[in-house]
Amino acid sequence: MVRRIGTAIFLVCAASPTLAHTGSVSGGLVGGLSHPLFGLDHVAAMVAVGLWGTFLGAPAMFILPVVFPLVMAFGGVLGIFGVPLPGVEIGIAGSAVVLGTMVALAARPPLWVAAAIVGAFAVFHGHAHGAELPPGADAVAYSAGFVFATGGLHLAGIAFGLLARWPKGRIAVRGAGLVVAVAGLAFLGRLV
Amino acid sequence: MLLLLPLHIMAMLALGLLIGQQGWRRVVTAAYATAVAAGLMAIALAYVPRFASECLLTATVLAGLMLALARPCPGWGGVALAATIGTSLAVDSPPETISLREANLTLAGIWVGACVAVWLVAALSVRCQRTWQRLGIRVAGSWIAASAILVLALRLVR
């Protein structure tokens, strides 16, 4: 079954395309994928979401990465429509401080509280992304790229957070949370 | 181009995953194939689509949200969603060729590609029964929905 599906996928991919559209996967997707990776404040906060999720365990480990992009999209819509949101950069830096502190303290609030905290900060991240979304035919690839990159950072956080199963790994993960929180304070210091 | 356009890829991926997640398969897959055929026939009859991309984006948002929520949905809901995605995907894929024969061949190729792509994803999705696999599908749904929401907003702004 798997081999047949694999062969079918190969044949579909090998088919010659018709040139009815101008959009492409390459430019927009690469731009979108790289966009969240160039903002250290974004990276720190995204990784912290994954780290915190692993401390909270299932189902939080997977619910937080589901909540974040959806709420981030809401923030993105605000940014695209030009709805002003005060203190976006402070909110992004603050997310690194709060989420990093949660990991460092190994805080285990109820799931809805964790989801609310992550969701609240996702609005700031989404607003920043939405305001910078470029016009043109590659908008789909670009937005898909940065949503997927954001998800990839969550998964990286989850992967590292799985070390918390072992005592020394737990210390390493909490230490990583502390690093994120301190970095967030540095980002805040630059803004104030 | 059908299988290379990010919007079309997202829509087909979302529908295929949803068909597998909900266990709809036959009726919904048939509705989708029929809707794609109907849309392509409309293109062959020189129908000029308006808001096809926006319609496809809205349906993709819905499919992504349904994937993320993973709540049971009745079959008629799946049929309606598959018909919407199939039709709007087809009318959003007009062939760029002058020759009638080539255009008809292209439309036939689009039908095969669109149906095979969704069928493949649905077939793989049905096999994803482990907990982490099902959670992965929900996460993928949230990513698809988020991307589609942003692009839809961008289209509405302009």
mmCIF file of N, CA, C and O in Angstrom, chain A residues 41-56 64-65 67-68 90-109 111 113-125 150 154 173-185 188:
data_model
loop_
_atom_site.group_PDB
_atom_site.id
_atom_site.type_symbol
_atom_site.label_atom_id
_atom_site.label_comp_id
_atom_site.label_asym_id
_atom_site.label_seq_id
_atom_site.Cartn_x
_atom_site.Cartn_y
_atom_site.Cartn_z
ATOM 1 N N ASP A 41 13.864 37.632 19.213
ATOM 2 C CA ASP A 41 12.789 37.673 20.207
ATOM 3 C C ASP A 41 11.686 36.678 19.845
ATOM 4 O O ASP A 41 11.124 35.992 20.702
ATOM 5 N N HIS A 42 11.379 36.602 18.528
ATOM 6 C CA HIS A 42 10.393 35.617 18.063
ATOM 7 C C HIS A 42 10.879 34.202 18.365
ATOM 8 O O HIS A 42 10.149 33.380 18.913
ATOM 9 N N VAL A 43 12.124 33.939 17.988
ATOM 10 C CA VAL A 43 12.677 32.592 18.135
ATOM 11 C C VAL A 43 12.624 32.158 19.601
ATOM 12 O O VAL A 43 12.175 31.051 19.925
ATOM 13 N N ALA A 44 13.065 33.067 20.497
ATOM 14 C CA ALA A 44 13.109 32.729 21.926
ATOM 15 C C ALA A 44 11.711 32.384 22.439
ATOM 16 O O ALA A 44 11.521 31.372 23.139
ATOM 17 N N ALA A 45 10.740 33.211 22.072
ATOM 18 C CA ALA A 45 9.378 32.986 22.577
ATOM 19 C C ALA A 45 8.782 31.695 22.008
ATOM 20 O O ALA A 45 8.128 30.932 22.727
ATOM 21 N N MET A 46 9.015 31.436 20.715
ATOM 22 C CA MET A 46 8.444 30.242 20.089
ATOM 23 C C MET A 46 9.012 28.970 20.704
ATOM 24 O O MET A 46 8.291 28.016 20.974
ATOM 25 N N VAL A 47 10.332 28.985 20.908
ATOM 26 C CA VAL A 47 10.962 27.810 21.515
ATOM 27 C C VAL A 47 10.428 27.621 22.936
ATOM 28 O O VAL A 47 10.174 26.493 23.380
ATOM 29 N N ALA A 48 10.219 28.740 23.636
ATOM 30 C CA ALA A 48 9.713 28.656 25.010
ATOM 31 C C ALA A 48 8.312 28.045 25.057
ATOM 32 O O ALA A 48 7.978 27.323 26.001
ATOM 33 N N VAL A 49 7.491 28.322 24.034
ATOM 34 C CA VAL A 49 6.147 27.715 23.979
ATOM 35 C C VAL A 49 6.271 26.188 23.954
ATOM 36 O O VAL A 49 5.570 25.472 24.682
ATOM 37 N N GLY A 50 7.193 25.701 23.113
ATOM 38 C CA GLY A 50 7.403 24.255 23.033
ATOM 39 C C GLY A 50 7.951 23.679 24.328
ATOM 40 O O GLY A 50 7.508 22.629 24.797
ATOM 41 N N LEU A 51 8.904 24.398 24.928
ATOM 42 C CA LEU A 51 9.510 23.932 26.189
ATOM 43 C C LEU A 51 8.454 23.843 27.292
ATOM 44 O O LEU A 51 8.377 22.860 28.030
ATOM 45 N N TRP A 52 7.625 24.885 27.363
ATOM 46 C CA TRP A 52 6.599 24.917 28.421
ATOM 47 C C TRP A 52 5.576 23.801 28.188
ATOM 48 O O TRP A 52 5.111 23.163 29.145
ATOM 49 N N GLY A 53 5.259 23.585 26.929
ATOM 50 C CA GLY A 53 4.303 22.525 26.599
ATOM 51 C C GLY A 53 4.772 21.164 27.107
ATOM 52 O O GLY A 53 3.974 20.395 27.649
ATOM 53 N N THR A 54 6.073 20.895 26.967
ATOM 54 C CA THR A 54 6.567 19.589 27.419
ATOM 55 C C THR A 54 6.534 19.486 28.943
ATOM 56 O O THR A 54 6.295 18.415 29.489
ATOM 57 N N PHE A 55 6.765 20.620 29.621
ATOM 58 C CA PHE A 55 6.674 20.595 31.092
ATOM 59 C C PHE A 55 5.240 20.318 31.536
ATOM 60 O O PHE A 55 4.995 19.619 32.510
ATOM 61 N N LEU A 56 4.290 20.885 30.798
ATOM 62 C CA LEU A 56 2.882 20.678 31.153
ATOM 63 C C LEU A 56 2.421 19.274 30.769
ATOM 64 O O LEU A 56 1.433 18.774 31.298
ATOM 65 N N LEU A 64 -0.966 23.709 22.912
ATOM 66 C CA LEU A 64 -0.355 25.047 22.806
ATOM 67 C C LEU A 64 0.109 25.346 21.377
ATOM 68 O O LEU A 64 -0.173 26.425 20.861
ATOM 69 N N PRO A 65 0.779 24.393 20.692
ATOM 70 C CA PRO A 65 1.146 24.679 19.299
ATOM 71 C C PRO A 65 -0.037 24.743 18.339
ATOM 72 O O PRO A 65 0.117 25.177 17.204
ATOM 73 N N VAL A 67 -3.065 26.202 19.482
ATOM 74 C CA VAL A 67 -3.653 27.496 19.858
ATOM 75 C C VAL A 67 -2.839 28.652 19.275
ATOM 76 O O VAL A 67 -3.391 29.606 18.715
ATOM 77 N N PHE A 68 -1.507 28.543 19.402
ATOM 78 C CA PHE A 68 -0.656 29.679 19.033
ATOM 79 C C PHE A 68 -0.856 30.154 17.598
ATOM 80 O O PHE A 68 -1.146 31.345 17.375
ATOM 81 N N ILE A 90 7.042 45.455 22.680
ATOM 82 C CA ILE A 90 7.154 45.178 24.121
ATOM 83 C C ILE A 90 6.443 43.860 24.444
ATOM 84 O O ILE A 90 6.914 43.050 25.248
ATOM 85 N N GLY A 91 5.294 43.645 23.773
ATOM 86 C CA GLY A 91 4.550 42.405 23.978
ATOM 87 C C GLY A 91 5.352 41.188 23.544
ATOM 88 O O GLY A 91 5.345 40.150 24.221
ATOM 89 N N ILE A 92 6.085 41.330 22.425
ATOM 90 C CA ILE A 92 6.887 40.203 21.921
ATOM 91 C C ILE A 92 8.046 39.910 22.883
ATOM 92 O O ILE A 92 8.299 38.760 23.245
ATOM 93 N N ALA A 93 8.729 40.983 23.294
ATOM 94 C CA ALA A 93 9.834 40.797 24.259
ATOM 95 C C ALA A 93 9.288 40.255 25.585
ATOM 96 O O ALA A 93 9.893 39.366 26.207
ATOM 97 N N GLY A 94 8.122 40.785 25.980
ATOM 98 C CA GLY A 94 7.494 40.330 27.233
ATOM 99 C C GLY A 94 7.131 38.857 27.173
ATOM 100 O O GLY A 94 7.191 38.141 28.190
ATOM 101 N N SER A 95 6.766 38.393 25.975
ATOM 102 C CA SER A 95 6.402 36.976 25.853
ATOM 103 C C SER A 95 7.599 36.087 26.162
ATOM 104 O O SER A 95 7.450 35.031 26.783
ATOM 105 N N ALA A 96 8.785 36.528 25.717
ATOM 106 C CA ALA A 96 9.996 35.741 26.012
ATOM 107 C C ALA A 96 10.257 35.723 27.517
ATOM 108 O O ALA A 96 10.609 34.684 28.085
ATOM 109 N N VAL A 97 10.036 36.882 28.172
ATOM 110 C CA VAL A 97 10.274 36.956 29.628
ATOM 111 C C VAL A 97 9.299 36.028 30.361
ATOM 112 O O VAL A 97 9.710 35.189 31.177
ATOM 113 N N VAL A 98 8.003 36.184 30.062
ATOM 114 C CA VAL A 98 6.976 35.422 30.802
ATOM 115 C C VAL A 98 7.092 33.923 30.517
ATOM 116 O O VAL A 98 7.115 33.104 31.444
ATOM 117 N N LEU A 99 7.170 33.578 29.222
ATOM 118 C CA LEU A 99 7.209 32.148 28.878
ATOM 119 C C LEU A 99 8.495 31.501 29.380
ATOM 120 O O LEU A 99 8.484 30.368 29.881
ATOM 121 N N GLY A 100 9.619 32.230 29.256
ATOM 122 C CA GLY A 100 10.890 31.716 29.773
ATOM 123 C C GLY A 100 10.833 31.513 31.279
ATOM 124 O O GLY A 100 11.317 30.493 31.805
ATOM 125 N N THR A 101 10.209 32.460 31.978
ATOM 126 C CA THR A 101 10.086 32.338 33.440
ATOM 127 C C THR A 101 9.229 31.125 33.804
ATOM 128 O O THR A 101 9.540 30.402 34.767
ATOM 129 N N MET A 102 8.149 30.922 33.046
ATOM 130 C CA MET A 102 7.276 29.776 33.306
ATOM 131 C C MET A 102 8.068 28.461 33.201
ATOM 132 O O MET A 102 7.895 27.546 34.008
ATOM 133 N N VAL A 103 8.929 28.397 32.180
ATOM 134 C CA VAL A 103 9.735 27.185 31.987
ATOM 135 C C VAL A 103 10.756 27.071 33.116
ATOM 136 O O VAL A 103 10.940 25.989 33.702
ATOM 137 N N ALA A 104 11.417 28.179 33.420
ATOM 138 C CA ALA A 104 12.452 28.157 34.466
ATOM 139 C C ALA A 104 11.879 27.737 35.816
ATOM 140 O O ALA A 104 12.530 27.029 36.587
ATOM 141 N N LEU A 105 10.647 28.175 36.098
ATOM 142 C CA LEU A 105 10.009 27.828 37.375
ATOM 143 C C LEU A 105 9.271 26.494 37.300
ATOM 144 O O LEU A 105 8.700 26.045 38.289
ATOM 145 N N ALA A 106 9.255 25.901 36.107
ATOM 146 C CA ALA A 106 8.498 24.656 35.872
ATOM 147 C C ALA A 106 7.047 24.837 36.323
ATOM 148 O O ALA A 106 6.453 23.946 36.945
ATOM 149 N N ALA A 107 6.487 25.998 35.996
ATOM 150 C CA ALA A 107 5.110 26.315 36.411
ATOM 151 C C ALA A 107 4.120 25.395 35.704
ATOM 152 O O ALA A 107 4.273 25.110 34.516
ATOM 153 N N ARG A 108 3.126 24.926 36.453
ATOM 154 C CA ARG A 108 2.128 24.025 35.881
ATOM 155 C C ARG A 108 0.713 24.531 36.168
ATOM 156 O O ARG A 108 -0.025 23.922 36.947
ATOM 157 N N PRO A 109 0.331 25.662 35.558
ATOM 158 C CA PRO A 109 -1.041 26.157 35.745
ATOM 159 C C PRO A 109 -2.028 25.264 34.992
ATOM 160 O O PRO A 109 -1.600 24.432 34.177
ATOM 161 N N LEU A 111 -4.593 24.021 32.150
ATOM 162 C CA LEU A 111 -4.364 24.125 30.701
ATOM 163 C C LEU A 111 -4.948 25.402 30.115
ATOM 164 O O LEU A 111 -4.315 26.064 29.289
ATOM 165 N N VAL A 113 -5.389 28.260 31.481
ATOM 166 C CA VAL A 113 -4.580 29.437 31.850
ATOM 167 C C VAL A 113 -3.344 29.506 30.933
ATOM 168 O O VAL A 113 -3.014 30.562 30.384
ATOM 169 N N ALA A 114 -2.703 28.350 30.755
ATOM 170 C CA ALA A 114 -1.520 28.312 29.880
ATOM 171 C C ALA A 114 -1.896 28.716 28.458
ATOM 172 O O ALA A 114 -1.181 29.496 27.811
ATOM 173 N N ALA A 115 -3.039 28.191 27.984
ATOM 174 C CA ALA A 115 -3.475 28.514 26.624
ATOM 175 C C ALA A 115 -3.788 30.002 26.494
ATOM 176 O O ALA A 115 -3.492 30.631 25.470
ATOM 177 N N ALA A 116 -4.389 30.576 27.564
ATOM 178 C CA ALA A 116 -4.730 32.005 27.531
ATOM 179 C C ALA A 116 -3.458 32.861 27.492
ATOM 180 O O ALA A 116 -3.381 33.856 26.749
ATOM 181 N N ILE A 117 -2.456 32.466 28.293
ATOM 182 C CA ILE A 117 -1.197 33.227 28.313
ATOM 183 C C ILE A 117 -0.525 33.165 26.940
ATOM 184 O O ILE A 117 -0.136 34.191 26.359
ATOM 185 N N VAL A 118 -0.412 31.942 26.407
ATOM 186 C CA VAL A 118 0.234 31.760 25.098
ATOM 187 C C VAL A 118 -0.562 32.497 24.018
ATOM 188 O O VAL A 118 0.014 33.188 23.160
ATOM 189 N N GLY A 119 -1.887 32.384 24.070
ATOM 190 C CA GLY A 119 -2.742 33.043 23.082
ATOM 191 C C GLY A 119 -2.615 34.562 23.132
ATOM 192 O O GLY A 119 -2.561 35.224 22.087
ATOM 193 N N ALA A 120 -2.539 35.112 24.349
ATOM 194 C CA ALA A 120 -2.438 36.570 24.495
ATOM 195 C C ALA A 120 -1.163 37.090 23.828
ATOM 196 O O ALA A 120 -1.183 38.098 23.112
ATOM 197 N N PHE A 121 -0.072 36.374 24.037
ATOM 198 C CA PHE A 121 1.186 36.812 23.421
ATOM 199 C C PHE A 121 1.202 36.548 21.913
ATOM 200 O O PHE A 121 1.876 37.262 21.163
ATOM 201 N N ALA A 122 0.473 35.511 21.486
ATOM 202 C CA ALA A 122 0.430 35.185 20.046
ATOM 203 C C ALA A 122 -0.133 36.353 19.242
ATOM 204 O O ALA A 122 0.246 36.546 18.085
ATOM 205 N N VAL A 123 -1.044 37.126 19.854
ATOM 206 C CA VAL A 123 -1.631 38.280 19.147
ATOM 207 C C VAL A 123 -0.528 39.267 18.753
ATOM 208 O O VAL A 123 -0.513 39.773 17.624
ATOM 209 N N PHE A 124 0.428 39.508 19.659
ATOM 210 C CA PHE A 124 1.511 40.459 19.366
ATOM 211 C C PHE A 124 2.412 39.936 18.243
ATOM 212 O O PHE A 124 2.778 40.672 17.328
ATOM 213 N N HIS A 125 2.746 38.649 18.344
ATOM 214 C CA HIS A 125 3.596 38.054 17.292
ATOM 215 C C HIS A 125 2.876 38.106 15.947
ATOM 216 O O HIS A 125 3.472 38.443 14.928
ATOM 217 N N THR A 150 7.173 29.007 12.347
ATOM 218 C CA THR A 150 6.781 29.180 13.749
ATOM 219 C C THR A 150 6.487 27.822 14.385
ATOM 220 O O THR A 150 6.944 27.533 15.498
ATOM 221 N N HIS A 154 8.283 25.711 17.519
ATOM 222 C CA HIS A 154 7.576 25.047 18.629
ATOM 223 C C HIS A 154 8.058 23.595 18.766
ATOM 224 O O HIS A 154 8.327 23.117 19.867
ATOM 225 N N VAL A 173 16.551 21.926 30.699
ATOM 226 C CA VAL A 173 15.382 22.589 30.125
ATOM 227 C C VAL A 173 15.010 23.833 30.932
ATOM 228 O O VAL A 173 14.732 24.895 30.366
ATOM 229 N N ARG A 174 15.051 23.712 32.260
ATOM 230 C CA ARG A 174 14.749 24.887 33.090
ATOM 231 C C ARG A 174 15.805 25.971 32.885
ATOM 232 O O ARG A 174 15.499 27.169 32.877
ATOM 233 N N GLY A 175 17.048 25.535 32.689
ATOM 234 C CA GLY A 175 18.119 26.494 32.390
ATOM 235 C C GLY A 175 17.860 27.209 31.073
ATOM 236 O O GLY A 175 18.080 28.426 30.948
ATOM 237 N N ALA A 176 17.367 26.446 30.086
ATOM 238 C CA ALA A 176 17.044 27.057 28.783
ATOM 239 C C ALA A 176 15.928 28.090 28.954
ATOM 240 O O ALA A 176 15.959 29.163 28.335
ATOM 241 N N GLY A 177 14.960 27.771 29.812
ATOM 242 C CA GLY A 177 13.887 28.733 30.102
ATOM 243 C C GLY A 177 14.443 30.006 30.706
ATOM 244 O O GLY A 177 14.025 31.120 30.350
ATOM 245 N N LEU A 178 15.431 29.834 31.613
ATOM 246 C CA LEU A 178 16.061 30.998 32.243
ATOM 247 C C LEU A 178 16.781 31.855 31.197
ATOM 248 O O LEU A 178 16.684 33.092 31.213
ATOM 249 N N VAL A 179 17.460 31.170 30.277
ATOM 250 C CA VAL A 179 18.173 31.894 29.206
ATOM 251 C C VAL A 179 17.174 32.705 28.374
ATOM 252 O O VAL A 179 17.419 33.872 28.046
ATOM 253 N N VAL A 180 16.030 32.071 28.043
ATOM 254 C CA VAL A 180 15.005 32.768 27.248
ATOM 255 C C VAL A 180 14.491 33.990 28.009
ATOM 256 O O VAL A 180 14.331 35.076 27.440
ATOM 257 N N ALA A 181 14.234 33.818 29.312
ATOM 258 C CA ALA A 181 13.709 34.928 30.121
ATOM 259 C C ALA A 181 14.718 36.077 30.181
ATOM 260 O O ALA A 181 14.344 37.257 30.045
ATOM 261 N N VAL A 182 15.984 35.743 30.380
ATOM 262 C CA VAL A 182 17.028 36.791 30.454
ATOM 263 C C VAL A 182 17.154 37.498 29.100
ATOM 264 O O VAL A 182 17.275 38.733 29.030
ATOM 265 N N ALA A 183 17.098 36.684 28.028
ATOM 266 C CA ALA A 183 17.148 37.290 26.689
ATOM 267 C C ALA A 183 15.961 38.230 26.486
ATOM 268 O O ALA A 183 16.109 39.323 25.936
ATOM 269 N N GLY A 184 14.801 37.809 26.960
ATOM 270 C CA GLY A 184 13.607 38.657 26.861
ATOM 271 C C GLY A 184 13.795 39.969 27.605
ATOM 272 O O GLY A 184 13.399 41.032 27.118
ATOM 273 N N LEU A 185 14.432 39.883 28.787
ATOM 274 C CA LEU A 185 14.708 41.112 29.552
ATOM 275 C C LEU A 185 15.649 42.033 28.776
ATOM 276 O O LEU A 185 15.487 43.256 28.779
ATOM 277 N N LEU A 188 13.679 43.685 26.152
ATOM 278 C CA LEU A 188 12.872 44.747 26.775
ATOM 279 C C LEU A 188 13.729 45.964 27.083
ATOM 280 O O LEU A 188 13.314 47.108 26.869
#
